[in-house]
mmCIF file of C-alpha atoms in Angstrom:
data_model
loop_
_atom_site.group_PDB
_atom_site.id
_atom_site.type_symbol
_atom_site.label_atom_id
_atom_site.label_comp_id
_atom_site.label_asym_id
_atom_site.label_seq_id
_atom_site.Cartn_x
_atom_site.Cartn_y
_atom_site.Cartn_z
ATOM 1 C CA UNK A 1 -189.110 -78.308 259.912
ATOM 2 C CA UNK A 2 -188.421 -77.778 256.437
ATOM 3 C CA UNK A 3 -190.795 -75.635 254.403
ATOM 4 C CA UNK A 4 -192.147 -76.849 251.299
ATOM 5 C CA UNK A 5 -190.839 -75.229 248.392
ATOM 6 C CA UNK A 6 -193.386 -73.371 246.666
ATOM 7 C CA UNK A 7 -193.647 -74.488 242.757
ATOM 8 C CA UNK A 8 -192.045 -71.352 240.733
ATOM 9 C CA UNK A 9 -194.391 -69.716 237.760
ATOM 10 C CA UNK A 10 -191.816 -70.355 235.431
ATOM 11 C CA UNK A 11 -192.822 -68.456 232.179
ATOM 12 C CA UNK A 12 -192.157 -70.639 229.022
ATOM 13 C CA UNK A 13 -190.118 -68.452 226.654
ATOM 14 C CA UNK A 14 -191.606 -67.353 223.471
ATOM 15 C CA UNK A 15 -190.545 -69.133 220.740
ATOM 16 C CA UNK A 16 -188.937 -67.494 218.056
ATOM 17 C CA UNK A 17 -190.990 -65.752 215.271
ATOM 18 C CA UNK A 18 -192.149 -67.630 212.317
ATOM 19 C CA UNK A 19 -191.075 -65.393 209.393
ATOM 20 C CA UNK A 20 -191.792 -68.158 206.287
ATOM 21 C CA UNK A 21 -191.944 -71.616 205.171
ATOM 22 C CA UNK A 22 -188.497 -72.439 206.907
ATOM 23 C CA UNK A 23 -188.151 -73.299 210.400
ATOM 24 C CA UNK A 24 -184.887 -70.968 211.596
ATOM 25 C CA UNK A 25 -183.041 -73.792 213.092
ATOM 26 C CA UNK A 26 -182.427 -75.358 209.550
ATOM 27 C CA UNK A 27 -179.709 -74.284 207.516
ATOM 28 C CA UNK A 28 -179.819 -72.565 203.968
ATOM 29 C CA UNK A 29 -178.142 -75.634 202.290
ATOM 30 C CA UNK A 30 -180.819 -78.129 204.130
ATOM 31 C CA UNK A 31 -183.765 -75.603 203.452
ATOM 32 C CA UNK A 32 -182.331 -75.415 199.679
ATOM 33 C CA UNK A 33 -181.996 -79.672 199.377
ATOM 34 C CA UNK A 34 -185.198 -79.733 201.005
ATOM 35 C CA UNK A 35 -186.586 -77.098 198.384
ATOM 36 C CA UNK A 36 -185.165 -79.191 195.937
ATOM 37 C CA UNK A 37 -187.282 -82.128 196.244
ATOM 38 C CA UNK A 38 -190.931 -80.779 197.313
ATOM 39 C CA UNK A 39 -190.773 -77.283 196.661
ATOM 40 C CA UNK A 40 -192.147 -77.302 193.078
ATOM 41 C CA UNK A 41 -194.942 -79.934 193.578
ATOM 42 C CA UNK A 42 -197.823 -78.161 195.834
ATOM 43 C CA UNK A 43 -199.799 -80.639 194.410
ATOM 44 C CA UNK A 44 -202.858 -82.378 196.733
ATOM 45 C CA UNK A 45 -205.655 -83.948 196.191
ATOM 46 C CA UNK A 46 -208.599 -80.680 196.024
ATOM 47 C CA UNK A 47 -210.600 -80.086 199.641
ATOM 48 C CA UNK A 48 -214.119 -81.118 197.899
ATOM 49 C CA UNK A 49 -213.025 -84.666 197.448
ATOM 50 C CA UNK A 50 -212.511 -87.709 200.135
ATOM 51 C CA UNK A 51 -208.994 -88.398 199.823
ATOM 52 C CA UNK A 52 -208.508 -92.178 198.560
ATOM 53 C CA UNK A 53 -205.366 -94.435 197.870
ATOM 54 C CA UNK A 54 -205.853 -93.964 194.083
ATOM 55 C CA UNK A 55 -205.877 -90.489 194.496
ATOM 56 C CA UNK A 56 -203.047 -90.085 196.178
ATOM 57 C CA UNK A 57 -200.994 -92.021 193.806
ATOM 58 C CA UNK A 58 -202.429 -89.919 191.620
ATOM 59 C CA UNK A 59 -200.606 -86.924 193.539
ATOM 60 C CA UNK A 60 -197.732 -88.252 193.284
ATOM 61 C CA UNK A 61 -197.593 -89.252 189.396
ATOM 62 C CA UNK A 62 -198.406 -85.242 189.402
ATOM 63 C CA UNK A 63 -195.714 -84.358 191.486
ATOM 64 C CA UNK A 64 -193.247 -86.080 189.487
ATOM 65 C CA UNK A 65 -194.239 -84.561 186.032
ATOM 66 C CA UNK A 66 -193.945 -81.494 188.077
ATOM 67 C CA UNK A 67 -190.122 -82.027 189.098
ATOM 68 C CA UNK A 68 -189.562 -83.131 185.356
ATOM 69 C CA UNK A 69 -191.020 -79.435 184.629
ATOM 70 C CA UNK A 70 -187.494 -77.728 184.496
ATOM 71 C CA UNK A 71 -184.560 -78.949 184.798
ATOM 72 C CA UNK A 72 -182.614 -80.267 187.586
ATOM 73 C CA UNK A 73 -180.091 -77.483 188.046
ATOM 74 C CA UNK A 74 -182.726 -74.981 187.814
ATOM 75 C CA UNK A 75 -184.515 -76.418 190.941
ATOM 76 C CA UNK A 76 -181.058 -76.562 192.832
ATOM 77 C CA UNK A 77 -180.345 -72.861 192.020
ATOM 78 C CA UNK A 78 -184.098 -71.902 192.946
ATOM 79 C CA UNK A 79 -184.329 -73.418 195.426
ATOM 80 C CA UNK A 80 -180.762 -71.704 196.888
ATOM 81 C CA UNK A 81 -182.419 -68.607 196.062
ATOM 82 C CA UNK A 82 -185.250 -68.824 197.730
ATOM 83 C CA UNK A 83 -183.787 -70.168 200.608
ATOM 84 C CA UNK A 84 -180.677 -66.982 200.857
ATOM 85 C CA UNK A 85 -184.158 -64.866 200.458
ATOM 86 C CA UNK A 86 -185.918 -65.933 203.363
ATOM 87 C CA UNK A 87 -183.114 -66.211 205.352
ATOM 88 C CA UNK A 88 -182.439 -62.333 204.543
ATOM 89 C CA UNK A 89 -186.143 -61.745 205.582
ATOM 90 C CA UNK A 90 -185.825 -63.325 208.825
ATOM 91 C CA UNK A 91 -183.001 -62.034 209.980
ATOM 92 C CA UNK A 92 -185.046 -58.817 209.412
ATOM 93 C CA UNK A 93 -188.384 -59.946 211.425
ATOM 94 C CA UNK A 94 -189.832 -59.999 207.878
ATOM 95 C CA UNK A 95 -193.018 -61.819 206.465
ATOM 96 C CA UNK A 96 -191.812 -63.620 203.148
ATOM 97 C CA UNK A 97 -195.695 -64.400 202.548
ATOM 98 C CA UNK A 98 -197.663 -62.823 201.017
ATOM 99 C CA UNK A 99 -194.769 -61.517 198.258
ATOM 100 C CA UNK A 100 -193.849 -57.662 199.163
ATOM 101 C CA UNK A 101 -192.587 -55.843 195.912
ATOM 102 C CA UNK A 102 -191.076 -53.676 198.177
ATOM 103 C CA UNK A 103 -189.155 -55.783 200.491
ATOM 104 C CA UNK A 104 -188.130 -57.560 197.412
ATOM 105 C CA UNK A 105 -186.811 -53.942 195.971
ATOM 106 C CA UNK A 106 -184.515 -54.282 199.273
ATOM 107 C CA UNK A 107 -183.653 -57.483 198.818
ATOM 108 C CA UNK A 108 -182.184 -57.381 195.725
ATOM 109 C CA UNK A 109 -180.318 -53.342 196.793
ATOM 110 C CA UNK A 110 -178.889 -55.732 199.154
ATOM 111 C CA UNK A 111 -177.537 -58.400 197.212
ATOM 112 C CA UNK A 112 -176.015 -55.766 194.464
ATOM 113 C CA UNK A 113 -174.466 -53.258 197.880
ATOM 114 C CA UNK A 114 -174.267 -55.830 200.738
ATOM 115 C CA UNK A 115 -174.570 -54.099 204.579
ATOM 116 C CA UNK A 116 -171.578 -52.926 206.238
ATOM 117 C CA UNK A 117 -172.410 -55.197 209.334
ATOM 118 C CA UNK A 118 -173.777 -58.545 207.154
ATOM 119 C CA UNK A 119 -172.454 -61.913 207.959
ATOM 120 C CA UNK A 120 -169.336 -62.620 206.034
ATOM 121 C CA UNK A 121 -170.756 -64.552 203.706
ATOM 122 C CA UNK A 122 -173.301 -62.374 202.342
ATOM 123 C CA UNK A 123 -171.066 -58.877 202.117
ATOM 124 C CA UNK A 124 -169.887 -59.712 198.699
ATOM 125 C CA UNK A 125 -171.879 -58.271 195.556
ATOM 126 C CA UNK A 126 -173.669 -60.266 193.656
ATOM 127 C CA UNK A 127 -173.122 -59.429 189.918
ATOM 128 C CA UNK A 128 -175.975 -58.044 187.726
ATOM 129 C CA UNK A 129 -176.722 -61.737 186.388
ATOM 130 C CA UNK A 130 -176.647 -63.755 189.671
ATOM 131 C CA UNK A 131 -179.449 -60.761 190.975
ATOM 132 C CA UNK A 132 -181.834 -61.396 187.886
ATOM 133 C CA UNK A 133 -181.540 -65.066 188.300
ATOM 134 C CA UNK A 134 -182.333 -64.738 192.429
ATOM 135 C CA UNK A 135 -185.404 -62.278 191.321
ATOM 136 C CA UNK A 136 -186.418 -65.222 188.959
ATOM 137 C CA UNK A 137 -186.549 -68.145 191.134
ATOM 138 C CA UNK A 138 -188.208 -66.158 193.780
ATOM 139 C CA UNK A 139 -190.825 -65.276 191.518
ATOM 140 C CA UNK A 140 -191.057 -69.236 190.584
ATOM 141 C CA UNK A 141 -191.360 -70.111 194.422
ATOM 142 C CA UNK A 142 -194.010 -67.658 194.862
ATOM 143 C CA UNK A 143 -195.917 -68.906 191.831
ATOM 144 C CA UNK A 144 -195.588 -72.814 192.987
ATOM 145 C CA UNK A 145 -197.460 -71.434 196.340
ATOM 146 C CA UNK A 146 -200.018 -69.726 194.519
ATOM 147 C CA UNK A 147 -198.992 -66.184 194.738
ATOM 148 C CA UNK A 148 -198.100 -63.412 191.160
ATOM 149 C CA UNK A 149 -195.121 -61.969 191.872
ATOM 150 C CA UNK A 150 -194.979 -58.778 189.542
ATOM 151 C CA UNK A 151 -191.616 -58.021 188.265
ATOM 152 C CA UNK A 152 -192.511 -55.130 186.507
ATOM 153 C CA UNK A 153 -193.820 -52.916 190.028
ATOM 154 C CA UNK A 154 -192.093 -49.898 190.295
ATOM 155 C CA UNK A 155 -190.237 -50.888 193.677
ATOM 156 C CA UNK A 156 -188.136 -53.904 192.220
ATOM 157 C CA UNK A 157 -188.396 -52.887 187.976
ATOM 158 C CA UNK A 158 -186.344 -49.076 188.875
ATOM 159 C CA UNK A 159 -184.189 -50.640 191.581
ATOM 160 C CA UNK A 160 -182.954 -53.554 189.273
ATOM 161 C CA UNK A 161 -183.009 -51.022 186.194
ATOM 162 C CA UNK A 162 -180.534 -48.496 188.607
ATOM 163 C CA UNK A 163 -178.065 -51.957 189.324
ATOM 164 C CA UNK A 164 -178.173 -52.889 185.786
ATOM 165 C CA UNK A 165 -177.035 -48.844 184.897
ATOM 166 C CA UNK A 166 -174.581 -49.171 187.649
ATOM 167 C CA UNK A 167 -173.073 -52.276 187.892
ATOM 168 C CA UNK A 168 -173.904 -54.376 184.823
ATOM 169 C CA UNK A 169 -170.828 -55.286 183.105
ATOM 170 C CA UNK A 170 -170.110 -57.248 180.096
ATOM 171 C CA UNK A 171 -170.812 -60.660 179.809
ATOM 172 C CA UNK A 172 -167.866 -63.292 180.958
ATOM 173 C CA UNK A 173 -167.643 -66.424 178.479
ATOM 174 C CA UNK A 174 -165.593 -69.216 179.126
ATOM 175 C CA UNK A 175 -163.006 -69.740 176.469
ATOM 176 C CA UNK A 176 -163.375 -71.962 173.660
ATOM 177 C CA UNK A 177 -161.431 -75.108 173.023
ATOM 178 C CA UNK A 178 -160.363 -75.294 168.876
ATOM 179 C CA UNK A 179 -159.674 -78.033 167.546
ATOM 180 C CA UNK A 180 -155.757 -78.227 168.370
ATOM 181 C CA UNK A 181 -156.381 -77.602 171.748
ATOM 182 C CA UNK A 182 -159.036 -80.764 171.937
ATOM 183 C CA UNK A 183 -156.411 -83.161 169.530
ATOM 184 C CA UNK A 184 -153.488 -82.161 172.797
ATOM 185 C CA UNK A 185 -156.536 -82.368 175.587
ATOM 186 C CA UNK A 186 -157.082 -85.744 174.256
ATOM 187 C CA UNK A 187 -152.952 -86.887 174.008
ATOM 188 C CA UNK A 188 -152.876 -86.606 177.371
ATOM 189 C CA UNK A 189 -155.109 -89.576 178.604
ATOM 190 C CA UNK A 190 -154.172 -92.674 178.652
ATOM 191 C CA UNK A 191 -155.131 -95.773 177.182
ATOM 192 C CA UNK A 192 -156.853 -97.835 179.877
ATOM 193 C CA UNK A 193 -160.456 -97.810 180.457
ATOM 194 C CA UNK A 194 -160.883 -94.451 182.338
ATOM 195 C CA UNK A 195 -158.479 -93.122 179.633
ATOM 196 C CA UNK A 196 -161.105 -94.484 176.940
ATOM 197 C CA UNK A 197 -163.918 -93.166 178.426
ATOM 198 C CA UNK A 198 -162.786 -89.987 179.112
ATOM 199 C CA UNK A 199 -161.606 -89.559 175.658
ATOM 200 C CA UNK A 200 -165.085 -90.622 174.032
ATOM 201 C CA UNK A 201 -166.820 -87.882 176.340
ATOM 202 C CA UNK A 202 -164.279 -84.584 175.255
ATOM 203 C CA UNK A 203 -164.429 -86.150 171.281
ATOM 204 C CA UNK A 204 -168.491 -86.797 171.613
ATOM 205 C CA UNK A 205 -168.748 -83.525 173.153
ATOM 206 C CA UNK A 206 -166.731 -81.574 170.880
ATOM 207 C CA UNK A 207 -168.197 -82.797 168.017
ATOM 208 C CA UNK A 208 -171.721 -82.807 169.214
ATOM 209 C CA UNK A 209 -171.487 -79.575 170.896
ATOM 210 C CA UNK A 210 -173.466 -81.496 173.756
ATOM 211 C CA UNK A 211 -173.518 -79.387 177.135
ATOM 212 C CA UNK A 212 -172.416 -81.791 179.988
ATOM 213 C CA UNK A 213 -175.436 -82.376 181.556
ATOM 214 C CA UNK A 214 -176.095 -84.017 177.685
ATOM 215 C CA UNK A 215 -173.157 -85.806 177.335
ATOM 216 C CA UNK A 216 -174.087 -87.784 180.942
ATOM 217 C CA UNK A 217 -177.830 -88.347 180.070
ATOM 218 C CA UNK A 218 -176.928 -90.120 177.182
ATOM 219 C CA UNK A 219 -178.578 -93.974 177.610
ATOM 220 C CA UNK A 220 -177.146 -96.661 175.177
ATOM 221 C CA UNK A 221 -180.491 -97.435 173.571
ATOM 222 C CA UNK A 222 -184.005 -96.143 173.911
ATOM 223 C CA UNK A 223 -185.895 -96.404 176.691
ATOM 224 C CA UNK A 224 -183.120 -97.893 178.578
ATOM 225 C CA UNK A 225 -183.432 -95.788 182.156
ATOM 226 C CA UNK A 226 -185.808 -93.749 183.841
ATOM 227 C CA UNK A 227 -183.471 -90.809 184.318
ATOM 228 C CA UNK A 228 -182.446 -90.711 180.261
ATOM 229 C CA UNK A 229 -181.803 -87.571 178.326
ATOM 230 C CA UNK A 230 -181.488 -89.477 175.369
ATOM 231 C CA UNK A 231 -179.807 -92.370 173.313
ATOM 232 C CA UNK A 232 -177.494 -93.037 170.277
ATOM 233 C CA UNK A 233 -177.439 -95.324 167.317
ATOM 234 C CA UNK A 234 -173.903 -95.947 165.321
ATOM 235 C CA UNK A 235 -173.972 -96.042 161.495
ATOM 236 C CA UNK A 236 -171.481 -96.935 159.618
ATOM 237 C CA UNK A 237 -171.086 -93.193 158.236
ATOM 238 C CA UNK A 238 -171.257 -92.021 161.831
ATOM 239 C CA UNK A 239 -173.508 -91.964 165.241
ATOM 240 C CA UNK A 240 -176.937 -89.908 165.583
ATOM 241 C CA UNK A 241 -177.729 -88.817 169.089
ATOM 242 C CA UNK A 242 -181.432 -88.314 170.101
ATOM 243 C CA UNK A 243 -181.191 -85.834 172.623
ATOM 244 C CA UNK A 244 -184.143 -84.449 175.196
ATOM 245 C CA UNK A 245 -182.360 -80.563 175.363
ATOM 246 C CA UNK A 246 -183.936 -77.250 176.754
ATOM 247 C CA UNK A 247 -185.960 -76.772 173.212
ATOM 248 C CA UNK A 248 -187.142 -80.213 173.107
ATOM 249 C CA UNK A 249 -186.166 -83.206 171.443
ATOM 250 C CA UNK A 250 -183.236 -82.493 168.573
ATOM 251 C CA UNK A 251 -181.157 -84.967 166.354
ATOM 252 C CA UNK A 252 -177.678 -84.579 166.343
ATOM 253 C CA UNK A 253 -175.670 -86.595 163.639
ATOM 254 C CA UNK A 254 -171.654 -86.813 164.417
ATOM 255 C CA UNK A 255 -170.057 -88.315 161.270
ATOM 256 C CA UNK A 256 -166.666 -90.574 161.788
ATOM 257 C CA UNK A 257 -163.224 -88.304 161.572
ATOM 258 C CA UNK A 258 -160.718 -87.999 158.947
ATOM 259 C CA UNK A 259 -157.935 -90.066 161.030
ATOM 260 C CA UNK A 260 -159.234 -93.367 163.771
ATOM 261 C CA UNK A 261 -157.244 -91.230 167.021
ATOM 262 C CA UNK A 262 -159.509 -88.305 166.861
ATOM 263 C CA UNK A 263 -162.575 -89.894 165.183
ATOM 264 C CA UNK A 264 -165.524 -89.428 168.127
ATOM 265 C CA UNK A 265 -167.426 -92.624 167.053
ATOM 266 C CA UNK A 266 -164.168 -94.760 167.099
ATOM 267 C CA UNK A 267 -163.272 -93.498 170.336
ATOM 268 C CA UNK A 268 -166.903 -93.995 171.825
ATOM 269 C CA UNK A 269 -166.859 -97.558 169.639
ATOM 270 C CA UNK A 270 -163.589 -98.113 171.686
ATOM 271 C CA UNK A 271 -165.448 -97.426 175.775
ATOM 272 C CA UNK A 272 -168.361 -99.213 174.539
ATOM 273 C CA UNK A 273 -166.599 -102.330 173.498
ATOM 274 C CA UNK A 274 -163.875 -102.803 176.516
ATOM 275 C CA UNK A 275 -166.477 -101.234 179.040
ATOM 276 C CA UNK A 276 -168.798 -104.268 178.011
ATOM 277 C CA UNK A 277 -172.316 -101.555 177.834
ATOM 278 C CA UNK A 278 -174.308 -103.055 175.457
ATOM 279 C CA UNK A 279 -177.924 -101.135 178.161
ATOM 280 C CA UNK A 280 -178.381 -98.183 180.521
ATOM 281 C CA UNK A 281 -175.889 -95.024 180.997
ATOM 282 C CA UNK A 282 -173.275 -94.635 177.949
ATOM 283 C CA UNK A 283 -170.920 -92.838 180.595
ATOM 284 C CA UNK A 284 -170.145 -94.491 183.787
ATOM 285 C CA UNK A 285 -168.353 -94.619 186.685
ATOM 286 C CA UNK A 286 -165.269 -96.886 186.653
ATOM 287 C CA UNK A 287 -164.235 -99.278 189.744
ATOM 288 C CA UNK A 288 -161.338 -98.157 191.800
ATOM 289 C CA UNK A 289 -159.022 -100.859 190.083
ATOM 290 C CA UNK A 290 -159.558 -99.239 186.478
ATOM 291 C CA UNK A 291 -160.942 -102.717 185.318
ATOM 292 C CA UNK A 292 -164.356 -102.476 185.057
ATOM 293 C CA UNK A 293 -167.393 -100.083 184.385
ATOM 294 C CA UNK A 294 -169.865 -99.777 186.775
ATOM 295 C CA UNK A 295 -173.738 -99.224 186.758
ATOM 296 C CA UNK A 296 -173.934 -95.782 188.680
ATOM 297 C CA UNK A 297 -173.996 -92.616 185.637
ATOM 298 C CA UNK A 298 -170.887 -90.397 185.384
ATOM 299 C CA UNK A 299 -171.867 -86.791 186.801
ATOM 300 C CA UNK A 300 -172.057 -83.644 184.804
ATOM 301 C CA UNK A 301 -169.685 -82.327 187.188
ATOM 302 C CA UNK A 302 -166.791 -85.114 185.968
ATOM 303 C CA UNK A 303 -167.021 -83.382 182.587
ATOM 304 C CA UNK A 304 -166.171 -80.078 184.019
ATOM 305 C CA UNK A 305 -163.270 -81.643 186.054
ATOM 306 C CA UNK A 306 -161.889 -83.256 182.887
ATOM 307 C CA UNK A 307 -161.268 -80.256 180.710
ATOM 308 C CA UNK A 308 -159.929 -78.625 183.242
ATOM 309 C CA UNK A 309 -157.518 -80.922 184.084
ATOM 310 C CA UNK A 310 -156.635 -82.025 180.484
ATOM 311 C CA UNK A 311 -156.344 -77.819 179.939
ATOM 312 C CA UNK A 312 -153.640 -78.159 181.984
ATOM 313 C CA UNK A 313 -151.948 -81.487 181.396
ATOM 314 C CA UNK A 314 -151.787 -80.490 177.494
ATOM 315 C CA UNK A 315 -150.473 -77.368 178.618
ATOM 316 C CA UNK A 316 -153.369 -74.611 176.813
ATOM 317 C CA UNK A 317 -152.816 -70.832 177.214
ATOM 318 C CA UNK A 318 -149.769 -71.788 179.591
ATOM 319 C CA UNK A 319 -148.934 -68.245 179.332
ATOM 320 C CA UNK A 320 -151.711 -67.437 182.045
ATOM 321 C CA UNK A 321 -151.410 -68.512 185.820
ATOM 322 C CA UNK A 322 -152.950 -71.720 186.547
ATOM 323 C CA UNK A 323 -156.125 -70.573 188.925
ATOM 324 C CA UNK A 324 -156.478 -68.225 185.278
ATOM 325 C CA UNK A 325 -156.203 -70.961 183.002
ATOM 326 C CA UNK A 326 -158.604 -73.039 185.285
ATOM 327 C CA UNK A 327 -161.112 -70.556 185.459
ATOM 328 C CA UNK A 328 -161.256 -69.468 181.785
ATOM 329 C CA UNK A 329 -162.702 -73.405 180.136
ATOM 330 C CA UNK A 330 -165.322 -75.052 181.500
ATOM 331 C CA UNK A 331 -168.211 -77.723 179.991
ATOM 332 C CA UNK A 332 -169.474 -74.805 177.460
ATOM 333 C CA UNK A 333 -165.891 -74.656 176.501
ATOM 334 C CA UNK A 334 -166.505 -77.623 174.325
ATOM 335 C CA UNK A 335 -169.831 -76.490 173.034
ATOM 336 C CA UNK A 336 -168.132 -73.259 171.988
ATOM 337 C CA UNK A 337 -165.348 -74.778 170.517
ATOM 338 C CA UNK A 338 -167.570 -76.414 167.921
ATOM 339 C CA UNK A 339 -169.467 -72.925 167.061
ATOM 340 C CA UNK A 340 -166.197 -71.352 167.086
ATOM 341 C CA UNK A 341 -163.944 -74.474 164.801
ATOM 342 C CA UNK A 342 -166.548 -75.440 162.125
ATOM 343 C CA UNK A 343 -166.261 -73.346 158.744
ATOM 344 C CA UNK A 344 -169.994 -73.842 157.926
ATOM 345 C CA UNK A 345 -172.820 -71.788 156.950
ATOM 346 C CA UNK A 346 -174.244 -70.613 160.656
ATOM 347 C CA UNK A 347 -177.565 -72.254 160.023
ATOM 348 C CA UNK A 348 -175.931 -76.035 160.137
ATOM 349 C CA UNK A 349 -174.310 -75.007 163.504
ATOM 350 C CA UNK A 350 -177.311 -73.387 164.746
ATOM 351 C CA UNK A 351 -179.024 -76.767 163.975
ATOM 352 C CA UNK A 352 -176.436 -78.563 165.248
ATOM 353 C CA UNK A 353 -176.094 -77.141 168.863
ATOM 354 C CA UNK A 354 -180.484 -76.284 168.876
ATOM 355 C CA UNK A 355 -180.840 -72.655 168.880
ATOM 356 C CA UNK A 356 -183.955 -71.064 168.648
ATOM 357 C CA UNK A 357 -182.282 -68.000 167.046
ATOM 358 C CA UNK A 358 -178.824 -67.459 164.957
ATOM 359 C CA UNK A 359 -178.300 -64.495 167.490
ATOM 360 C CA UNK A 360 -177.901 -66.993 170.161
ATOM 361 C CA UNK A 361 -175.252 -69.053 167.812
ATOM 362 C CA UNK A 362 -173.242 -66.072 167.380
ATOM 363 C CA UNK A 363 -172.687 -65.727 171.275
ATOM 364 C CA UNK A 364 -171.022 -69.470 170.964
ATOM 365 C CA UNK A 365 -168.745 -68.251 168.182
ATOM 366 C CA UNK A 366 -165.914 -66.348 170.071
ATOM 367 C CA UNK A 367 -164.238 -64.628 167.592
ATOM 368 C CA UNK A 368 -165.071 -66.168 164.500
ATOM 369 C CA UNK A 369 -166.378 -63.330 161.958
ATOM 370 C CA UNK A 370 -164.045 -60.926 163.386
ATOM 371 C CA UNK A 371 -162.913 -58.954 160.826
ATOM 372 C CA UNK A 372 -164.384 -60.934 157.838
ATOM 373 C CA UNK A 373 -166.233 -58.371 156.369
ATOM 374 C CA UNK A 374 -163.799 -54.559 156.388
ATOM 375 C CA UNK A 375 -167.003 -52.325 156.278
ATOM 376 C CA UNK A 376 -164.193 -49.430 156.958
ATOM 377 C CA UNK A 377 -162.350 -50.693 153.653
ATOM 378 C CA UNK A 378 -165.777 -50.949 151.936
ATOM 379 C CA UNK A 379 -166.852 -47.393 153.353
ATOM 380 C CA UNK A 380 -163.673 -46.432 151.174
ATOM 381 C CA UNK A 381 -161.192 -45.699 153.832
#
């Protein structure tokens, strides 16, 4: 006779430990796309009052002024940081809430002299910049759930002020393109309707010094799209661009070139006429057959792509190997080039690319006063 098996006590294993907002099974890069979208908008309707369909419409209008709050990049780089810092904190049994100023003080001695024994991916050193940027959109996290996050404690303000001493080293700027470089960039496209486009975005660019993530925004007329950054109206003595920038809203004016191939509003005149945009996005994708624009809006990250390449195809600072060449111009390269070109008084340009201060300007101008004034001459030497 068979005995009846006796039911086991089977003890249900602990689940793992709860160490922040993030449940561990996620990954970093979902965590960060999910940080992306809700992270900055805590926003509900308050406990006192009976929650209501107008309400939470209302909650939502709020939590959509609160993405437009910064920028879009911003958010994807905060939220990266805040997931890489929780991640660190689990792996360490750590509580990310409420903020620890010194936990954070090891955080960031961690990023700047990674662990023997860390996961690959986190043994290299962060530089001096990439540290202050992770302390700053942890501090933003922690202030979007409520929490101060003092920067200025003694456990993260000596520990960043010993990496700075240490490690800080001087600032790496992408390398301008001048205006011979942009007249070969643009002899190397051709004349079809990618060709045009991509020509009316390096010449609008140059001569606006528009960052990229300008140059894409840009809407045909005002008010066309949701997602605008701005819009442009062509004169006949040249185009003004209303533009929505990290100072607010600025006018930039880009007058028509001495010769029709290197003129920026003949070349955008040009896209706008055989691309058929007359609403929405100025800069668009382009069907696989080269034939016709599309609705969808370029990406910022095109612009990047296309000064690299044309860098290369017009054969700039071919001296240099090409993963140099490649990493030495990006989208500021354009920006730069203007500050750097353009033999005007500094207040025009300062106006022209929306600086809050002439010292910023002079960053943008690699090499331009160099030597202009001899004070060693002058000192009588």
């Amino acid at each position: 006779m068979k005995q009846k098996r006796q039911p086991q006590n089977r003890q249900k294993p602990p689940s793992k430990p709860f160490y922040g907002p993030f449940p561990d099974a996620r990954s970093e890069s979902d965590v960060a796309s999910d940080e992306a979208k809700h992270a900055p908008h805590q926003i509900a309707v308050p406990a006192a009052l009976a929650g209501s369909g107008a309400l939470d419409r209302l909650v939502e209008t709020a939590r959509d002024y609160a993405r437009q709050a910064t920028a879009e990049n911003t958010n994807t780089a905060y939220a990266k940081d805040w997931a890489h810092y929780t991640s660190w904190c689990r792996r360490r049994g750590a509580n990310v809430l409420p903020p620890s100023p010194e936990l954070i003080g090891l955080y960031i001695a961690s990023c700047a002299a990674p662990e023997a024994k860390a996961p690959a991916r986190s043994t290299r050193a962060l530089s001096v910049s990439t540290i202050e940027r992770r302390l700053s959109g942890i501090a933003w996290h922690y202030q979007q759930r409520g929490f101060a996050l003092d920067r200025k404690d003694r456990h993260i303000a000596t520990v960043l002020a010993g990496i700075r001493r240490k490690h800080a080293r001087p600032p790496v700027q992408k390398e301008a393109v001048l205006a011979e470089d942009i007249r070969a960039m643009i002899a190397t496209l051709p004349f079809d309707l990618r060709g045009l486009r991509d020509r009316a975005i390096l010449l609008i660019g140059y001569a606006g010094g528009l960052r990229r993530s300008e140059i894409v925004s840009l809407d045909h007329g005002k008010d066309d799209t949701l997602d605008s950054g701005g819009w442009i109206e062509i004169e006949d003595d040249g185009a003004v661009l209303f533009l929505r920038g990290k100072t607010g809203w600025r006018e930039v004016e880009i007058g028509r070139g001495s010769a029709e191939h290197t003129c920026p509003v003949h070349a955008l005149e040009q896209w706008l006429h055989y691309a058929k945009i007359d609403f929405g996005p100025l800069f668009r994708r382009i069907s696989r057959d080269n034939k016709r624009a599309l609705q969808a809006r370029l990406s910022d990250k095109h612009v990047a792509r296309l000064i690299k390449q044309t860098v290369l195809d017009a054969g700039i600072r071919s001296e240099l190997p090409e993963t140099e060449r490649l990493a030495l111009f990006s989208g500021h390269s354009l920006r730069a080039g203007l500050a750097s070109s353009a033999e005007v008084d500094e207040r025009y340009i300062q106006k022209h690319l929306g600086h809050a201060s002439a010292e910023m300007t002079r960053r943008y101008q690699r090499r331009r006063d160099r030597f202009r004034v001899n004070l060693t001459k002058a000192a009588g030497l």
